[in-house]
Amino acid sequence: MSVEHDPLVEARKQLKQSIEILGLGDEIYQVLAVPDRVLQVKIPLKMDDGSVKVFIGWRSQHNGALGPYKGGVRYHPDVTMNEVIALSMWMTWKNSLAGLPYGGGKGGIRVDPHRLSKSELERLSRAYFEAISDIVGVDQDIPAPDVYTDPQVMTWYFDQFSRVKRGQYFGVVTGKPLEVGGLYTRIIATGYGTAIAAREVAKKLFGSVEGRTVAVQGYGNAGYYAAKFLHEMGAIIVAVSDSRGGIYNSKGLNPDEVKAIKNKTGTVLNYPAEKKITNEELLELDVDILVPAAIENVITEENADRIKAKAVVEAANGPTTPEAEEILTKAGIVVVPDILANAGGVIMSHIEWVNNRMGGWITEEEAQRRLEYKMVTNFNKVWDYWESKLDKEKYNMRAAAYAIAVDRVVAAMRLRGWI
Ligand code: NAD
């Protein structure tokens, strides 16, 4: 891995900027640049054909000043230890910004899960969780789904942990199926949260989201629910896409009808729209709000000066490169950063965890209402900080979000006597 593509280098750069904005010393940077703990585990897996393959996994716990570590586990053939560490640092900031009582954690196994049978995947998942069981726990570290891990994997984790520790530890992971302590609202949470972030930025820029045009790149969990709820809020969803391409209707699309077509035929392209467009064209549409909800690094130095949206609301993680963001900031385009715009998932995970600890008490309506309240509060906290404390010409909304997040962690470390 080259240094330029090391996400840990990027994460440390962002930390350094926040330290400068907050006027903190290098000492604090040194404390936060390195995770509290990284556990590497070896998982020898007996395959269905009787052979044995060895997989490597990690759990990184970046900072626990605010509470138990929290963050997902990804299964991917390219996962590296530095990537897991960087992601755990980003989780520290996301959880801190969201006002949750959590530190940041992240896990990963270097594996292509699509090449495993279901029983191999189950054995791998159970072995990984058992191997990290000494450092995870309801009050220690609470994993969740991430790339290529899902509610079934979370159930294997929870069950294995409960077997090893001889109890019923529902709160040791979040993102579980409904039958074992999950919440339906976890499924809609990220997209719903993104829709609220888009609604709030629209209020600031245009007075209301009603009648405003929106393009959504990516029509999976985050993209579909963002489109659905923005449509319900009165926005006009003029374009959506998936990995095969996009569709455009000047008068607006019905997100549920598009989803039904995608479910039936595998792509949004079969929806009878005014015209088909490419993913590149979607990003450059003349809309009020652009929601990248697919993959990272889609708005780059190369296309940033052709982006016409007034606001970019990041449902995906890292869709805008730092170079592109500079160009957008200069052009007066507001980027609502991922750690704010897609925090709905982890906010709902917190509600699930609280609910598990209370023995299953909250209603879905109450859970959704709490998510909305948190998203609105957090959005305004960042917007107000950006307006009142930073030079808006020099710093973007992401810098404001990071500064708030780092500040809260540093305050907790001071109070606890760590620094
Ligand atoms: P998903 O797999 O459900 O959906 C991804 C969608 O993106 C699919 O429609 C796919 O066709 C499309 N896509 C893939 N490659 C594409 C490309 N090159 N161009 C255009 N579209 C492409 O995934 P998701 O859970 O919706 O996650 C999407 C993004 O949101 C990711 O960056 C993820 O990290 C982020 N995110 C998701 C959650 C969550 O709770 N789901 C939480 C936080 C962040």
Short mmCIF file of C-alpha atoms and ligand atoms in Angstrom, two decimals:
data_model
loop_
_atom_site.label_atom_id
_atom_site.label_comp_id
_atom_site.label_asym_id
_atom_site.label_seq_id
_atom_site.Cartn_x
_atom_site.Cartn_y
_atom_site.Cartn_z
CA MET A 1 0.00 0.00 0.00
CA SER A 2 1.44 3.37 -0.99
CA VAL A 3 1.59 6.15 1.58
CA GLU A 4 -0.79 8.35 -0.51
CA HIS A 5 -3.50 5.70 -0.22
CA ASP A 6 -3.02 4.95 3.44
CA PRO A 7 -6.30 6.04 5.09
CA LEU A 8 -4.46 6.43 8.40
CA VAL A 9 -2.31 9.20 6.89
CA GLU A 10 -5.53 10.95 5.79
CA ALA A 11 -7.19 10.47 9.19
CA ARG A 12 -4.15 11.92 10.97
CA LYS A 13 -4.11 14.94 8.63
CA GLN A 14 -7.73 15.68 9.54
CA LEU A 15 -6.91 15.27 13.24
CA LYS A 16 -4.01 17.71 12.89
CA GLN A 17 -6.27 20.36 11.33
CA SER A 18 -8.77 20.01 14.19
CA ILE A 19 -5.96 20.31 16.75
CA GLU A 20 -4.87 23.55 15.05
CA ILE A 21 -8.41 24.97 14.91
CA LEU A 22 -8.88 24.22 18.61
CA GLY A 23 -5.46 25.68 19.50
CA LEU A 24 -4.37 22.44 21.17
CA GLY A 25 -0.78 21.29 21.45
CA ASP A 26 1.14 18.54 19.73
CA GLU A 27 0.90 16.45 22.89
CA ILE A 28 -2.83 15.97 22.33
CA TYR A 29 -2.20 15.10 18.70
CA GLN A 30 0.26 12.42 19.79
CA VAL A 31 -2.28 10.94 22.20
CA LEU A 32 -5.04 10.80 19.58
CA ALA A 33 -3.00 9.83 16.51
CA VAL A 34 -2.50 6.30 17.87
CA PRO A 35 -5.30 3.91 18.91
CA ASP A 36 -5.68 2.72 22.49
CA ARG A 37 -5.38 -0.89 21.38
CA VAL A 38 -5.31 -3.05 18.24
CA LEU A 39 -5.81 -6.78 18.53
CA GLN A 40 -4.75 -8.94 15.61
CA VAL A 41 -6.16 -12.43 15.51
CA LYS A 42 -5.39 -15.48 13.40
CA ILE A 43 -8.37 -17.57 12.37
CA PRO A 44 -7.54 -21.01 10.99
CA LEU A 45 -10.76 -22.05 9.26
CA LYS A 46 -11.64 -25.61 8.42
CA MET A 47 -13.24 -25.37 4.98
CA ASP A 48 -16.15 -27.54 3.83
CA ASP A 49 -13.76 -29.71 1.76
CA GLY A 50 -11.64 -30.51 4.84
CA SER A 51 -8.72 -28.19 3.98
CA VAL A 52 -7.62 -25.41 6.36
CA LYS A 53 -7.25 -21.75 5.39
CA VAL A 54 -5.81 -19.05 7.62
CA PHE A 55 -7.51 -15.63 7.83
CA ILE A 56 -6.29 -12.53 9.67
CA GLY A 57 -8.61 -10.17 11.50
CA TRP A 58 -8.30 -7.06 13.63
CA ARG A 59 -10.23 -5.07 16.18
CA SER A 60 -9.02 -1.53 16.72
CA GLN A 61 -10.14 0.50 19.73
CA HIS A 62 -9.17 4.06 19.04
CA ASN A 63 -10.31 6.08 22.03
CA GLY A 64 -12.62 5.21 24.90
CA ALA A 65 -12.79 8.51 26.77
CA LEU A 66 -16.51 8.94 26.02
CA GLY A 67 -17.57 5.35 26.68
CA PRO A 68 -17.37 1.82 25.30
CA TYR A 69 -15.80 1.56 21.84
CA LYS A 70 -18.34 1.31 19.02
CA GLY A 71 -18.06 0.63 15.30
CA GLY A 72 -18.65 -1.98 12.62
CA VAL A 73 -16.74 -5.01 11.37
CA ARG A 74 -15.99 -5.30 7.65
CA TYR A 75 -15.19 -8.42 5.67
CA HIS A 76 -13.16 -7.50 2.60
CA PRO A 77 -10.20 -9.03 0.73
CA ASP A 78 -8.33 -5.68 0.75
CA VAL A 79 -8.80 -4.73 4.42
CA THR A 80 -5.56 -3.68 6.11
CA MET A 81 -4.69 -2.99 9.73
CA ASN A 82 -4.12 0.71 8.99
CA GLU A 83 -7.52 0.96 7.33
CA VAL A 84 -9.16 -0.56 10.41
CA ILE A 85 -7.26 1.86 12.67
CA ALA A 86 -8.25 4.86 10.54
CA LEU A 87 -11.88 3.76 10.50
CA SER A 88 -11.83 3.37 14.29
CA MET A 89 -10.53 6.94 14.59
CA TRP A 90 -13.34 8.19 12.32
CA MET A 91 -15.81 6.33 14.55
CA THR A 92 -14.44 8.20 17.59
CA TRP A 93 -15.29 11.49 15.86
CA LYS A 94 -18.65 10.31 14.49
CA ASN A 95 -19.79 9.05 17.90
CA SER A 96 -18.48 12.14 19.65
CA LEU A 97 -20.16 14.52 17.19
CA ALA A 98 -23.44 12.62 17.53
CA GLY A 99 -23.30 13.17 21.29
CA LEU A 100 -23.28 9.44 22.01
CA PRO A 101 -21.66 7.86 25.10
CA TYR A 102 -19.28 5.87 22.90
CA GLY A 103 -15.65 5.82 21.90
CA GLY A 104 -14.53 4.66 18.46
CA GLY A 105 -13.83 1.11 17.36
CA LYS A 106 -13.67 -0.85 14.12
CA GLY A 107 -12.95 -4.40 13.08
CA GLY A 108 -12.10 -6.26 9.93
CA ILE A 109 -11.22 -9.62 8.48
CA ARG A 110 -9.16 -9.91 5.32
CA VAL A 111 -11.49 -12.22 3.43
CA ASP A 112 -13.72 -12.31 0.38
CA PRO A 113 -16.95 -13.53 2.00
CA HIS A 114 -18.49 -14.27 -1.41
CA ARG A 115 -16.05 -17.16 -1.78
CA LEU A 116 -17.24 -18.84 1.43
CA SER A 117 -20.23 -21.11 1.91
CA LYS A 118 -22.78 -20.05 4.52
CA SER A 119 -21.43 -22.56 7.04
CA GLU A 120 -17.83 -21.42 6.42
CA LEU A 121 -18.96 -17.83 6.96
CA GLU A 122 -20.67 -18.82 10.19
CA ARG A 123 -17.58 -20.66 11.50
CA LEU A 124 -15.33 -17.74 10.52
CA SER A 125 -17.63 -15.21 12.22
CA ARG A 126 -17.96 -17.23 15.42
CA ALA A 127 -14.19 -17.87 15.57
CA TYR A 128 -13.38 -14.18 15.01
CA PHE A 129 -15.75 -13.05 17.73
CA GLU A 130 -14.51 -15.64 20.17
CA ALA A 131 -10.92 -14.58 19.44
CA ILE A 132 -11.75 -10.95 20.31
CA SER A 133 -14.17 -11.82 23.13
CA ASP A 134 -11.82 -10.64 25.86
CA ILE A 135 -11.88 -7.06 24.60
CA VAL A 136 -15.53 -6.75 23.47
CA GLY A 137 -18.57 -6.64 25.73
CA VAL A 138 -21.77 -4.74 26.47
CA ASP A 139 -19.79 -2.12 28.40
CA GLN A 140 -16.45 -2.57 26.62
CA ASP A 141 -16.79 -2.57 22.87
CA ILE A 142 -19.95 -3.03 20.80
CA PRO A 143 -19.47 -4.05 17.13
CA ALA A 144 -22.07 -3.60 14.36
CA PRO A 145 -22.44 -4.40 10.63
CA ASP A 146 -20.24 -2.75 8.01
CA VAL A 147 -19.14 -3.74 4.50
CA TYR A 148 -20.32 -7.33 3.78
CA THR A 149 -21.45 -8.09 7.33
CA ASP A 150 -25.16 -8.16 8.07
CA PRO A 151 -27.75 -8.91 10.80
CA GLN A 152 -27.09 -12.67 10.44
CA VAL A 153 -23.38 -12.17 11.14
CA MET A 154 -24.31 -10.02 14.15
CA THR A 155 -26.52 -12.86 15.44
CA TRP A 156 -23.63 -15.34 15.21
CA TYR A 157 -21.42 -12.84 17.10
CA PHE A 158 -24.02 -12.30 19.82
CA ASP A 159 -24.72 -16.03 20.14
CA GLN A 160 -21.04 -17.01 20.30
CA PHE A 161 -20.31 -14.35 22.90
CA SER A 162 -23.31 -15.49 24.95
CA ARG A 163 -22.08 -19.12 24.78
CA VAL A 164 -18.51 -18.21 25.80
CA LYS A 165 -19.58 -15.88 28.62
CA ARG A 166 -22.56 -18.01 29.67
CA GLY A 167 -25.35 -15.45 29.53
CA GLN A 168 -27.66 -13.56 27.14
CA TYR A 169 -25.66 -10.54 26.01
CA PHE A 170 -28.00 -8.89 23.47
CA GLY A 171 -26.23 -5.55 23.88
CA VAL A 172 -22.82 -6.82 22.74
CA VAL A 173 -23.59 -6.03 19.09
CA THR A 174 -26.12 -3.82 17.30
CA GLY A 175 -27.75 -4.14 13.89
CA LYS A 176 -29.35 -7.44 14.91
CA PRO A 177 -32.51 -8.93 13.40
CA LEU A 178 -35.82 -8.03 15.09
CA GLU A 179 -36.16 -11.50 16.65
CA VAL A 180 -32.97 -11.13 18.66
CA GLY A 181 -33.24 -7.57 19.92
CA GLY A 182 -32.91 -5.49 16.76
CA LEU A 183 -35.10 -2.56 15.70
CA TYR A 184 -36.82 -2.12 12.33
CA THR A 185 -35.84 1.53 12.51
CA ARG A 186 -32.15 0.47 12.23
CA ILE A 187 -32.85 -0.49 8.60
CA ILE A 188 -34.14 2.95 7.65
CA ALA A 189 -31.89 4.90 10.03
CA THR A 190 -28.99 5.97 7.81
CA GLY A 191 -31.15 7.08 4.88
CA TYR A 192 -33.72 8.73 7.14
CA GLY A 193 -30.94 10.58 8.97
CA THR A 194 -29.45 11.72 5.66
CA ALA A 195 -32.86 12.98 4.52
CA ILE A 196 -33.12 15.02 7.72
CA ALA A 197 -29.62 16.44 7.20
CA ALA A 198 -30.65 17.38 3.63
CA ARG A 199 -33.88 18.95 4.89
CA GLU A 200 -31.96 21.01 7.45
CA VAL A 201 -29.36 22.28 4.98
CA ALA A 202 -32.19 23.12 2.55
CA LYS A 203 -33.84 25.20 5.28
CA LYS A 204 -30.60 27.16 5.68
CA LEU A 205 -29.98 27.64 1.96
CA PHE A 206 -33.49 27.89 0.46
CA GLY A 207 -35.90 28.25 3.41
CA SER A 208 -37.40 24.78 2.86
CA VAL A 209 -36.75 21.42 1.20
CA GLU A 210 -40.19 21.43 -0.41
CA GLY A 211 -40.03 21.70 -4.19
CA ARG A 212 -36.22 21.41 -4.20
CA THR A 213 -34.60 19.08 -6.73
CA VAL A 214 -32.48 16.15 -5.56
CA ALA A 215 -30.20 13.60 -7.29
CA VAL A 216 -29.18 10.43 -5.43
CA GLN A 217 -26.21 8.31 -6.51
CA GLY A 218 -26.53 4.71 -5.28
CA TYR A 219 -29.87 3.04 -4.61
CA GLY A 220 -29.06 0.62 -1.81
CA ASN A 221 -29.97 0.92 1.85
CA ALA A 222 -28.74 4.50 2.37
CA GLY A 223 -29.71 5.90 -1.06
CA TYR A 224 -33.19 4.43 -1.29
CA TYR A 225 -34.30 5.53 2.18
CA ALA A 226 -32.77 8.99 1.70
CA ALA A 227 -34.77 9.35 -1.55
CA LYS A 228 -37.95 7.92 -0.03
CA PHE A 229 -37.97 10.26 2.98
CA LEU A 230 -36.92 13.33 0.99
CA HIS A 231 -39.80 12.59 -1.40
CA GLU A 232 -42.17 12.38 1.59
CA MET A 233 -40.79 15.73 2.79
CA GLY A 234 -41.83 17.32 -0.51
CA ALA A 235 -38.51 17.32 -2.39
CA ILE A 236 -38.45 16.33 -6.07
CA ILE A 237 -36.20 13.33 -6.71
CA VAL A 238 -35.20 13.98 -10.32
CA ALA A 239 -32.47 11.34 -10.63
CA VAL A 240 -31.24 8.14 -9.00
CA SER A 241 -28.67 5.54 -10.00
CA ASP A 242 -27.05 2.23 -9.15
CA SER A 243 -23.81 0.63 -10.31
CA ARG A 244 -25.30 0.06 -13.80
CA GLY A 245 -26.28 3.72 -14.42
CA GLY A 246 -29.00 6.24 -13.65
CA ILE A 247 -32.42 7.55 -14.62
CA TYR A 248 -33.76 11.09 -14.89
CA ASN A 249 -37.27 12.57 -14.75
CA SER A 250 -37.54 16.37 -14.73
CA LYS A 251 -40.91 16.18 -12.91
CA GLY A 252 -39.63 13.73 -10.30
CA LEU A 253 -39.52 9.99 -9.65
CA ASN A 254 -41.50 7.96 -7.14
CA PRO A 255 -38.80 6.28 -4.98
CA ASP A 256 -40.98 3.30 -4.00
CA GLU A 257 -41.92 2.55 -7.61
CA VAL A 258 -38.26 2.76 -8.63
CA LYS A 259 -37.32 0.45 -5.76
CA ALA A 260 -39.96 -2.08 -6.81
CA ILE A 261 -38.49 -2.13 -10.33
CA LYS A 262 -34.97 -2.49 -8.94
CA ASN A 263 -36.06 -5.37 -6.70
CA LYS A 264 -37.77 -7.08 -9.60
CA THR A 265 -35.19 -6.56 -12.35
CA GLY A 266 -31.95 -5.86 -10.48
CA THR A 267 -31.49 -2.25 -11.61
CA VAL A 268 -33.19 1.15 -11.58
CA LEU A 269 -32.47 1.39 -15.32
CA ASN A 270 -35.63 -0.59 -16.18
CA TYR A 271 -37.86 2.13 -14.72
CA PRO A 272 -39.61 3.99 -17.57
CA ALA A 273 -37.99 7.38 -17.02
CA GLU A 274 -37.60 10.42 -19.30
CA LYS A 275 -33.98 9.47 -20.01
CA LYS A 276 -31.12 7.27 -18.90
CA ILE A 277 -27.97 8.95 -17.62
CA THR A 278 -24.51 7.81 -16.52
CA ASN A 279 -23.32 8.02 -12.93
CA GLU A 280 -20.94 10.80 -13.98
CA GLU A 281 -23.81 12.79 -15.53
CA LEU A 282 -25.90 12.34 -12.39
CA LEU A 283 -23.21 13.96 -10.26
CA GLU A 284 -23.08 16.97 -12.57
CA LEU A 285 -26.84 17.60 -12.82
CA ASP A 286 -28.17 21.08 -12.15
CA VAL A 287 -30.02 20.19 -8.93
CA ASP A 288 -30.36 21.83 -5.54
CA ILE A 289 -29.12 18.85 -3.52
CA LEU A 290 -26.80 16.01 -4.50
CA VAL A 291 -26.72 12.89 -2.30
CA PRO A 292 -23.79 10.57 -3.02
CA ALA A 293 -24.89 7.28 -1.43
CA ALA A 294 -22.74 4.65 -3.14
CA ILE A 295 -18.97 4.51 -2.80
CA GLU A 296 -16.01 6.68 -1.80
CA ASN A 297 -14.06 9.16 -3.99
CA VAL A 298 -16.72 9.91 -6.61
CA ILE A 299 -16.36 13.71 -6.41
CA THR A 300 -12.74 14.35 -7.26
CA GLU A 301 -10.41 17.07 -8.48
CA GLU A 302 -11.37 16.00 -12.00
CA ASN A 303 -15.15 16.64 -11.82
CA ALA A 304 -15.52 19.02 -8.85
CA ASP A 305 -15.69 22.16 -10.99
CA ARG A 306 -18.62 20.68 -12.93
CA ILE A 307 -20.76 20.02 -9.83
CA LYS A 308 -23.79 22.33 -9.99
CA ALA A 309 -25.68 21.33 -6.85
CA LYS A 310 -25.85 23.96 -4.09
CA ALA A 311 -25.41 21.33 -1.40
CA VAL A 312 -23.78 17.89 -1.31
CA VAL A 313 -25.11 15.70 1.50
CA GLU A 314 -22.77 12.74 2.05
CA ALA A 315 -24.70 9.55 2.75
CA ALA A 316 -21.70 7.47 1.64
CA ASN A 317 -18.46 7.44 3.58
CA GLY A 318 -15.80 9.59 1.95
CA PRO A 319 -17.46 10.36 -1.42
CA THR A 320 -15.64 13.73 -1.73
CA THR A 321 -11.84 13.84 -1.90
CA PRO A 322 -10.12 16.62 0.09
CA GLU A 323 -8.91 18.26 -3.17
CA ALA A 324 -12.44 18.23 -4.58
CA GLU A 325 -13.86 19.66 -1.37
CA GLU A 326 -11.53 22.64 -1.64
CA ILE A 327 -12.88 23.35 -5.13
CA LEU A 328 -16.49 23.00 -3.93
CA THR A 329 -15.86 25.25 -0.91
CA LYS A 330 -14.39 27.96 -3.16
CA ALA A 331 -17.46 27.68 -5.41
CA GLY A 332 -19.72 28.19 -2.37
CA ILE A 333 -21.14 24.67 -2.46
CA VAL A 334 -21.94 23.38 1.02
CA VAL A 335 -20.81 19.82 1.78
CA VAL A 336 -22.65 18.26 4.72
CA PRO A 337 -19.92 15.82 5.82
CA ASP A 338 -20.39 12.07 6.18
CA ILE A 339 -19.69 12.02 9.94
CA LEU A 340 -22.76 14.23 10.33
CA ALA A 341 -24.99 13.23 7.40
CA ASN A 342 -24.75 9.43 7.72
CA ALA A 343 -24.66 9.19 11.53
CA GLY A 344 -28.28 7.97 11.63
CA GLY A 345 -27.10 4.35 11.64
CA VAL A 346 -24.95 4.64 14.73
CA ILE A 347 -27.47 6.86 16.50
CA MET A 348 -30.08 4.13 15.99
CA SER A 349 -27.53 1.52 17.11
CA HIS A 350 -27.27 3.42 20.37
CA ILE A 351 -31.06 3.30 20.75
CA GLU A 352 -30.98 -0.46 20.05
CA TRP A 353 -28.25 -0.93 22.69
CA VAL A 354 -30.17 1.11 25.29
CA ASN A 355 -33.31 -0.84 24.43
CA ASN A 356 -31.49 -4.17 24.90
CA ARG A 357 -30.23 -3.07 28.28
CA MET A 358 -33.74 -2.02 29.30
CA GLY A 359 -35.11 -5.42 28.34
CA GLY A 360 -36.88 -4.30 25.13
CA TRP A 361 -38.98 -1.26 25.90
CA ILE A 362 -38.90 1.37 23.20
CA THR A 363 -41.49 1.64 20.40
CA GLU A 364 -40.42 2.05 16.78
CA GLU A 365 -42.18 5.46 16.69
CA GLU A 366 -40.26 6.67 19.70
CA ALA A 367 -36.99 5.38 18.22
CA GLN A 368 -37.62 7.29 14.97
CA ARG A 369 -38.58 10.45 16.84
CA ARG A 370 -35.38 10.31 18.89
CA LEU A 371 -33.30 9.85 15.75
CA GLU A 372 -34.88 12.91 14.15
CA TYR A 373 -34.28 15.00 17.27
CA LYS A 374 -30.60 14.01 17.37
CA MET A 375 -30.02 14.63 13.67
CA VAL A 376 -31.60 18.11 13.83
CA THR A 377 -29.69 19.03 17.00
CA ASN A 378 -26.39 17.77 15.61
CA PHE A 379 -26.85 19.50 12.28
CA ASN A 380 -27.52 22.85 13.95
CA LYS A 381 -24.63 22.39 16.37
CA VAL A 382 -22.22 22.03 13.44
CA TRP A 383 -23.82 24.79 11.35
CA ASP A 384 -23.75 27.27 14.25
CA TYR A 385 -20.13 26.46 15.10
CA TRP A 386 -19.14 26.87 11.45
CA GLU A 387 -20.91 30.23 11.22
CA SER A 388 -19.87 31.66 14.57
CA LYS A 389 -16.42 30.24 15.25
CA LEU A 390 -14.74 29.63 11.89
CA ASP A 391 -13.77 31.67 8.87
CA LYS A 392 -16.27 30.22 6.38
CA GLU A 393 -14.06 31.17 3.44
CA LYS A 394 -11.19 29.14 4.84
CA TYR A 395 -12.88 26.24 6.60
CA ASN A 396 -15.72 24.00 5.45
CA MET A 397 -18.48 22.34 7.42
CA ARG A 398 -16.36 19.19 7.80
CA ALA A 399 -13.70 21.16 9.66
CA ALA A 400 -16.41 22.44 12.03
CA ALA A 401 -17.75 18.91 12.59
CA TYR A 402 -14.27 17.54 13.35
CA ALA A 403 -13.44 20.41 15.70
CA ILE A 404 -16.61 19.81 17.75
CA ALA A 405 -15.95 16.07 17.84
CA VAL A 406 -12.29 16.32 18.84
CA ASP A 407 -13.07 18.97 21.44
CA ARG A 408 -15.57 16.71 23.22
CA VAL A 409 -13.13 13.80 23.33
CA VAL A 410 -10.32 16.03 24.63
CA ALA A 411 -12.64 17.45 27.32
CA ALA A 412 -13.53 13.93 28.46
CA MET A 413 -9.86 12.90 28.54
CA ARG A 414 -9.03 15.97 30.65
CA LEU A 415 -11.89 15.33 33.08
CA ARG A 416 -10.82 11.71 33.44
CA GLY A 417 -7.26 12.79 34.13
CA TRP A 418 -5.77 11.12 31.08
CA ILE A 419 -4.05 14.30 29.88
P1 NAD B 1 -25.68 -0.93 -0.38
O1 NAD B 1 -24.77 -2.02 -0.77
O2 NAD B 1 -27.02 -1.23 0.19
O3 NAD B 1 -25.95 0.03 -1.65
C1 NAD B 1 -24.93 0.53 -2.47
C2 NAD B 1 -25.57 1.08 -3.74
O4 NAD B 1 -24.55 1.75 -4.50
C3 NAD B 1 -26.16 0.03 -4.66
O5 NAD B 1 -27.35 0.52 -5.23
C4 NAD B 1 -25.10 -0.14 -5.75
O6 NAD B 1 -25.66 -0.56 -6.99
C5 NAD B 1 -24.59 1.28 -5.84
N1 NAD B 1 -23.24 1.38 -6.41
C6 NAD B 1 -22.17 0.58 -6.21
N2 NAD B 1 -21.13 1.02 -6.93
C7 NAD B 1 -21.56 2.11 -7.60
C8 NAD B 1 -20.96 3.01 -8.50
N3 NAD B 1 -19.69 2.85 -8.87
N4 NAD B 1 -21.70 4.04 -8.95
C9 NAD B 1 -22.98 4.19 -8.58
N5 NAD B 1 -23.61 3.38 -7.74
C10 NAD B 1 -22.91 2.34 -7.26
O7 NAD B 1 -24.81 -0.01 0.60
P2 NAD B 1 -25.32 1.06 1.68
O8 NAD B 1 -25.43 0.37 2.99
O9 NAD B 1 -26.47 1.83 1.13
O10 NAD B 1 -24.04 1.98 1.77
C11 NAD B 1 -23.79 3.00 0.81
C12 NAD B 1 -22.79 3.99 1.39
O11 NAD B 1 -23.31 4.51 2.60
C13 NAD B 1 -21.43 3.37 1.75
O12 NAD B 1 -20.44 4.35 1.54
C14 NAD B 1 -21.56 3.12 3.23
O13 NAD B 1 -20.31 3.10 3.89
C15 NAD B 1 -22.39 4.33 3.65
N6 NAD B 1 -23.05 4.12 4.94
C16 NAD B 1 -24.05 3.21 5.07
C17 NAD B 1 -24.64 3.02 6.31
C18 NAD B 1 -25.78 2.05 6.51
O14 NAD B 1 -26.27 1.95 7.64
N7 NAD B 1 -26.23 1.37 5.47
C19 NAD B 1 -24.21 3.77 7.42
C20 NAD B 1 -23.19 4.72 7.25
C21 NAD B 1 -22.62 4.87 6.00
#
